Amino acid sequence: MTSYIVGYTIIILIVLFIVFCVLVKRRVLFANTPSMQKIFAHPLLFYSFRRLGSALISLILAILVTFFLIRLATPADNTCYKLFYDPKISELVYNLRCDNWKENMGFSGTMLQQLINYFYAILPFPKTLCVTEINVDLGMYTITGCRNFIFDFGRIYKLAGFTDGGFVWDYILPRMGVSFEIGIIAVVLELALGYPFGILMAKYENGWFDRIGKAYIISVDAIPGIAYYYIWLALLCSVFMLPMTYDADNFLSWLPAILTMAFTGMAGIGLWVRRYMVDEFNADYVKFARSKGLSESRILWVHILRNAVVPLVRTFPSAVIGALLGTYYLENIYGIPGIGQAVMVAINSNNSSLLSGIIIISALLSILSYLLGDIVTALCDPRISFTKE
């Protein structure tokens, strides 16, 4: 009951806040209070509301597409046959088990009913969901456990090491934590390497450092990703003797994946930093600063870098949120039990609910990262102006 009260209270407060801001903007409330107008009718706030509305529409479309693709790819009757058919059991028992599975997985009822239940489970409303099991002797269902959820992505069946009928969220959440631990360290390292890398390339344009840097960037783009990862695997594990298999208790075993992600990501960051900084070097304000006698170092660090970094700040949210999703190839290469590896597990084990859960979480986080990137850019770039009404 407490989770329902808290959940619906938060939802109601968010709706009331948006309504309040709209009324303030339209001067229905606090029309003659400049301080309230400045805060609650700020253009950036309404820009964020519009972007959030667009993000919600995109998320709903992603959910719709995922629902129909999963239903078309995994017909319920065919999946039931693969999971429960056994010539040793009676047809009655088989049908009872199949019906119970459909009920737990959301495959019962008409397609419209399934779609409504699917949206109800995924959208952020407090809900209590129960797992049922079939009692063959009595020919009836029994409830084995109930949980309170905000988001529910369904159940998992026939997955090694995981209880049949267990919730997808219980499988995904700890793996997101593992991916984030590895990914966030890699993100910090690639930013720490990528920005100085791009700055030095721009500062010594067409010099030896710039040529080596461009050669490295081209090599990263030209070599297929999977081949590039195995090159780093050979270098880090065979030459530097780092562990080849991930061990949660041994930080050295994290390094091959971290360094591979960091050295790959720094190439893209370095390329964009160099490109923006070279453009800024030719800007009028730089020519004016040189005519005033300012040193090249002061022009670089005080004027150029500040302007060149603005277009890149939008990548920060996506980089951090992307760390939650891991990387499919690297997690499988090094045996990291993260969200990327979970995708391959879902495909190989034919777990449609697990796969759809990962797809929807990925879509949600991607949309959120773009939204945060736009807002951060709007906050940091003084050249961005909002429509005044």
C-alpha positions as a printed Julia matrix, in Angstrom:
389×3 Matrix{Float64}:
  0.0     0.0     0.0
  2.84    2.36    0.83
  4.38    1.95   -2.63
  1.03    2.86   -4.21
  0.71    5.99   -2.09
  4.29    7.11   -2.81
  4.12    6.25   -6.51
  0.84    7.98   -7.25
  1.82   10.95   -5.09
  4.95   11.49   -7.2
  2.96   11.19  -10.45
  0.3    13.63   -9.21
  2.94   16.12   -8.02
  4.67   16.05  -11.43
  1.36   16.67  -13.24
  0.42   19.47  -10.84
  3.83   21.09  -11.28
  3.46   21.14  -15.07
 -0.08   22.54  -14.8
  1.14   25.17  -12.32
  3.97   26.25  -14.67
  1.53   26.53  -17.6
 -0.83   28.69  -15.54
  2.05   30.93  -14.45
  3.28   31.26  -18.02
 -0.2    32.22  -19.21
 -0.36   34.71  -16.33
 -3.4    33.11  -14.77
 -1.33   32.88  -11.57
  1.28   35.35  -10.27
  0.82   37.66  -13.26
  2.31   40.58  -11.33
  5.08   38.67   -9.53
  8.3    38.93  -11.6
 10.24   36.52   -9.4
  7.66   33.73   -9.91
  7.46   34.49  -13.63
 11.23   34.29  -13.91
 11.38   30.88  -12.25
  8.24   29.03  -13.33
  7.76   30.62  -16.77
 11.4    30.34  -17.78
 11.76   29.43  -21.49
 14.27   26.66  -20.7
 11.72   24.99  -18.43
  9.12   24.87  -21.21
 11.75   23.82  -23.71
 12.4    20.87  -21.39
  8.68   20.09  -21.2
  8.43   20.04  -25.01
 11.46   17.8   -25.33
 10.05   15.51  -22.63
  6.77   15.29  -24.54
  8.64   14.35  -27.72
 10.63   11.77  -25.76
  7.45   10.17  -24.4
  5.99    9.89  -27.9
  9.2     8.23  -29.11
  9.12    5.83  -26.17
  5.5     4.86  -26.83
  6.35    4.16  -30.49
  9.33    2.04  -29.39
  7.07    0.05  -27.05
  4.5    -0.49  -29.81
  7.1    -1.68  -32.32
  8.7    -3.99  -29.73
  5.33   -5.47  -28.77
  4.29   -6.37  -32.31
  7.74   -7.63  -33.34
  7.91   -9.92  -30.3
  4.39  -11.22  -30.89
  5.13  -11.91  -34.56
  8.53  -13.47  -33.91
  7.42  -15.71  -31.03
  3.85  -17.0   -31.47
  2.52  -18.11  -28.08
  1.41  -21.6   -29.16
  4.78  -22.39  -30.77
  6.66  -21.2   -27.69
  4.39  -23.26  -25.42
  5.15  -26.33  -27.49
  8.92  -25.78  -27.18
  8.72  -25.16  -23.44
  6.21  -27.69  -22.17
  5.51  -30.43  -24.71
  6.42  -33.85  -23.37
  4.96  -37.08  -24.79
  4.9   -38.49  -21.25
  2.34  -35.96  -19.97
 -1.34  -35.79  -20.81
 -2.83  -33.18  -23.1
 -4.77  -31.75  -20.13
 -1.58  -31.13  -18.15
  0.12  -29.64  -21.2
 -2.79  -27.26  -21.79
 -2.89  -26.24  -18.13
  0.83  -25.46  -18.14
  0.56  -23.6   -21.43
 -2.39  -21.51  -20.21
 -0.55  -20.72  -16.99
  2.5   -19.62  -18.97
  0.38  -17.4   -21.22
 -1.22  -15.79  -18.16
  2.15  -15.07  -16.54
  3.74  -13.82  -19.75
  0.86  -11.61  -20.86
 -0.09  -13.74  -23.9
 -3.65  -14.46  -22.77
 -6.67  -12.64  -24.21
 -7.09  -10.83  -27.5
 -4.27   -8.86  -29.11
 -5.83   -5.61  -27.9
 -6.04   -6.91  -24.33
 -2.42   -8.05  -24.53
 -1.37   -4.61  -25.77
 -3.24   -2.83  -22.95
 -1.68   -5.15  -20.36
  1.74   -4.64  -21.95
  1.46   -0.86  -21.66
  0.1    -1.11  -18.13
  3.08   -3.22  -17.08
  5.73   -1.01  -18.67
  4.39    2.49  -17.99
  5.39    3.99  -14.62
  2.3     3.28  -12.54
  2.5     1.43   -9.2
  1.23   -2.12   -9.6
  1.19   -5.45   -7.78
  2.07   -8.45   -9.93
  1.84  -12.08   -8.92
  3.4   -15.28  -10.27
  1.14  -18.32  -10.49
  1.92  -22.02  -10.78
 -0.3   -24.83  -11.94
 -1.29  -27.58   -9.49
 -1.62  -30.57  -11.79
 -3.45  -32.72   -9.25
 -6.08  -30.11   -8.46
 -6.15  -28.66  -11.97
 -5.98  -25.09  -10.69
 -3.6   -22.15  -10.35
 -1.92  -21.16   -7.1
 -0.18  -17.83   -6.41
  3.45  -18.34   -5.43
  4.55  -14.75   -4.91
  3.61  -11.12   -5.49
  5.77   -8.03   -5.99
  5.18   -4.29   -6.17
  6.55   -2.67   -9.32
  6.76    0.69  -11.02
  8.04   -0.86  -14.27
  7.49   -4.51  -15.15
  9.11   -6.17  -18.16
  7.61   -9.61  -17.84
  8.82  -13.05  -16.74
 11.6   -15.42  -17.73
 11.24  -19.13  -18.47
 13.78  -21.87  -19.16
 16.93  -19.88  -18.46
 19.89  -21.64  -16.87
 20.59  -20.42  -13.34
 17.34  -18.45  -13.08
 14.05  -19.51  -11.5
 11.25  -20.22  -13.97
  8.68  -17.44  -13.83
 11.15  -15.02  -12.29
 10.84  -11.35  -13.18
 12.92   -9.89  -16.01
 13.74   -6.86  -13.85
 15.49   -9.13  -11.3
 17.69  -10.47  -14.09
 18.47   -7.15  -15.74
 19.08   -4.87  -12.75
 22.23   -6.5   -11.29
 23.68   -6.82  -14.79
 23.15   -3.12  -15.41
 25.18   -2.51  -12.25
 28.07   -4.61  -13.59
 27.97   -2.84  -16.97
 27.88    0.54  -15.25
 30.89   -0.22  -13.04
 32.96   -1.12  -16.09
 31.45    1.48  -18.39
 31.68    4.54  -16.14
 35.39    3.99  -15.51
 35.91    3.63  -19.25
 33.92    6.83  -19.91
 35.98    8.84  -17.42
 39.2     7.48  -18.92
 38.2     8.14  -22.53
 37.22   11.72  -21.66
 40.47   12.23  -19.75
 42.44   10.95  -22.76
 40.25   12.17  -25.62
 40.13   15.89  -24.82
 43.91   16.4   -24.38
 44.4    14.2   -27.43
 42.17   16.41  -29.6
 43.59   19.65  -28.12
 47.17   18.66  -28.9
 46.23   17.6   -32.41
 44.6    20.98  -33.03
 47.45   22.93  -31.42
 50.07   21.19  -33.57
 47.94   20.96  -36.71
 49.73   19.12  -39.54
 52.63   18.38  -37.19
 53.94   14.94  -36.31
 51.55   14.5   -33.35
 48.57   15.47  -35.49
 49.57   13.02  -38.21
 50.01   10.15  -35.75
 46.68   11.03  -34.15
 44.84   11.07  -37.47
 46.42    7.74  -38.41
 45.16    6.24  -35.14
 41.65    7.65  -35.66
 41.53    6.31  -39.23
 42.69    2.88  -38.03
 39.91    2.75  -35.42
 37.31    3.64  -38.07
 38.75    1.36  -40.74
 39.18   -1.82  -38.7
 35.91   -3.68  -37.99
 34.94   -3.34  -34.36
 35.12   -7.03  -33.49
 38.58   -7.36  -35.09
 39.76   -4.22  -33.28
 38.6    -5.65  -29.95
 40.51   -8.88  -30.53
 43.65   -6.9   -31.39
 43.42   -5.19  -28.0
 42.68   -8.57  -26.4
 45.91   -9.98  -27.81
 47.9    -6.9   -26.82
 46.56   -6.52  -23.29
 46.25  -10.17  -22.33
 49.14  -11.74  -24.22
 51.73   -8.95  -24.08
 50.84   -7.24  -20.8
 49.55  -10.48  -19.23
 46.27   -9.06  -17.96
 43.53  -11.6   -17.06
 41.43  -12.67  -20.03
 38.29  -13.53  -18.04
 36.32  -11.09  -15.91
 36.4   -11.62  -12.14
 34.35   -9.26   -9.98
 36.91   -9.54   -7.15
 39.97   -8.85   -9.32
 40.19   -5.29  -10.67
 43.0    -6.27  -13.06
 40.49   -8.46  -14.91
 38.36   -5.34  -15.51
 41.19   -3.5   -17.26
 41.13   -5.2   -20.7
 37.48   -4.2   -21.28
 37.96   -0.75  -19.72
 41.08    0.08  -21.73
 39.59   -1.24  -24.97
 36.49    0.94  -24.54
 38.56    3.96  -23.48
 41.06    3.78  -26.34
 38.23    3.26  -28.83
 36.13    6.13  -27.48
 39.02    8.58  -27.22
 39.48    8.42  -31.0
 35.99    9.81  -31.64
 36.32   12.46  -28.93
 39.74   13.5   -30.18
 38.46   13.84  -33.74
 35.59   16.15  -32.76
 37.65   18.22  -30.33
 40.29   18.73  -33.01
 37.67   19.65  -35.61
 35.94   22.22  -33.41
 39.19   23.73  -32.2
 40.65   24.08  -35.69
 37.45   25.91  -36.71
 37.78   28.19  -33.69
 41.44   28.93  -34.52
 40.24   30.63  -37.72
 37.44   32.6   -36.05
 37.47   36.42  -36.07
 37.73   36.73  -32.29
 40.96   34.69  -32.34
 42.45   36.95  -35.0
 41.46   39.92  -32.87
 43.06   38.36  -29.78
 46.29   37.79  -31.69
 46.28   41.39  -32.88
 46.11   42.47  -29.24
 49.3    40.52  -28.56
 47.83   37.66  -26.48
 49.97   34.53  -26.35
 48.92   31.43  -28.26
 48.63   29.46  -25.02
 46.27   32.04  -23.5
 44.2    32.14  -26.69
 44.03   28.33  -26.68
 43.12   27.71  -23.05
 41.06   30.79  -22.21
 39.18   31.56  -25.44
 39.22   28.7   -27.95
 38.78   25.74  -25.61
 35.81   27.32  -23.83
 33.93   27.8   -27.11
 35.01   24.51  -28.66
 33.85   22.41  -25.71
 30.25   23.73  -25.81
 29.08   21.5   -28.73
 30.6    18.48  -27.02
 28.94   18.77  -23.62
 25.82   17.14  -25.04
 27.79   13.9   -25.28
 28.3    13.68  -21.52
 24.79   12.43  -20.6
 24.75    9.9   -23.43
 28.21    8.63  -22.45
 27.23    8.17  -18.81
 23.85    6.6   -19.56
 25.41    4.47  -22.29
 27.67    2.98  -19.64
 24.57    1.36  -18.12
 23.95   -0.58  -21.31
 27.41   -2.08  -21.65
 28.72   -3.37  -24.94
 27.63   -6.63  -26.52
 30.94   -7.66  -28.03
 33.27   -6.83  -25.16
 31.08   -8.35  -22.48
 30.92  -11.6   -24.4
 34.64  -11.58  -25.23
 35.7   -11.13  -21.59
 32.81  -13.01  -19.97
 31.38   -9.94  -18.21
 27.88  -10.67  -16.84
 26.48   -7.32  -17.91
 23.47   -6.09  -19.85
 25.28   -6.54  -23.18
 25.84  -10.22  -22.5
 22.19  -10.52  -21.43
 21.16   -9.67  -25.0
 22.96  -12.73  -26.34
 21.52  -14.86  -23.53
 18.01  -13.68  -24.43
 18.51  -14.48  -28.13
 20.15  -17.86  -27.58
 17.56  -18.98  -25.01
 14.57  -17.64  -26.99
 13.44  -15.48  -24.05
 11.24  -12.92  -25.75
 10.33  -11.06  -22.53
 13.97  -10.65  -21.56
 14.83   -9.38  -25.04
 11.89   -6.95  -25.15
 12.78   -5.68  -21.66
 16.34   -4.94  -22.72
 15.15   -3.22  -25.92
 12.71   -0.99  -24.03
 15.26   -0.1   -21.34
 17.79    0.73  -24.06
 15.22    2.9   -25.86
 14.26    4.66  -22.61
 17.86    5.4   -21.66
 18.77    6.52  -25.19
 15.83    8.93  -25.33
 16.7    10.21  -21.85
 20.32   10.78  -22.85
 19.32   12.82  -25.92
 16.91   14.85  -23.79
 19.55   15.59  -21.16
 22.09   16.36  -23.89
 19.8    18.97  -25.44
 19.11   20.57  -22.07
 22.78   20.64  -21.07
 23.7    22.18  -24.42
 21.01   24.83  -24.03
 22.33   25.66  -20.55
 25.98   25.87  -21.58
 25.76   27.56  -24.97
 24.99   31.3   -24.68
 24.31   31.44  -28.42
 21.13   29.38  -27.99
 18.06   31.54  -27.54
 14.49   30.52  -26.84
 11.38   31.89  -28.43
  9.94   34.69  -26.33
  6.24   35.09  -26.25
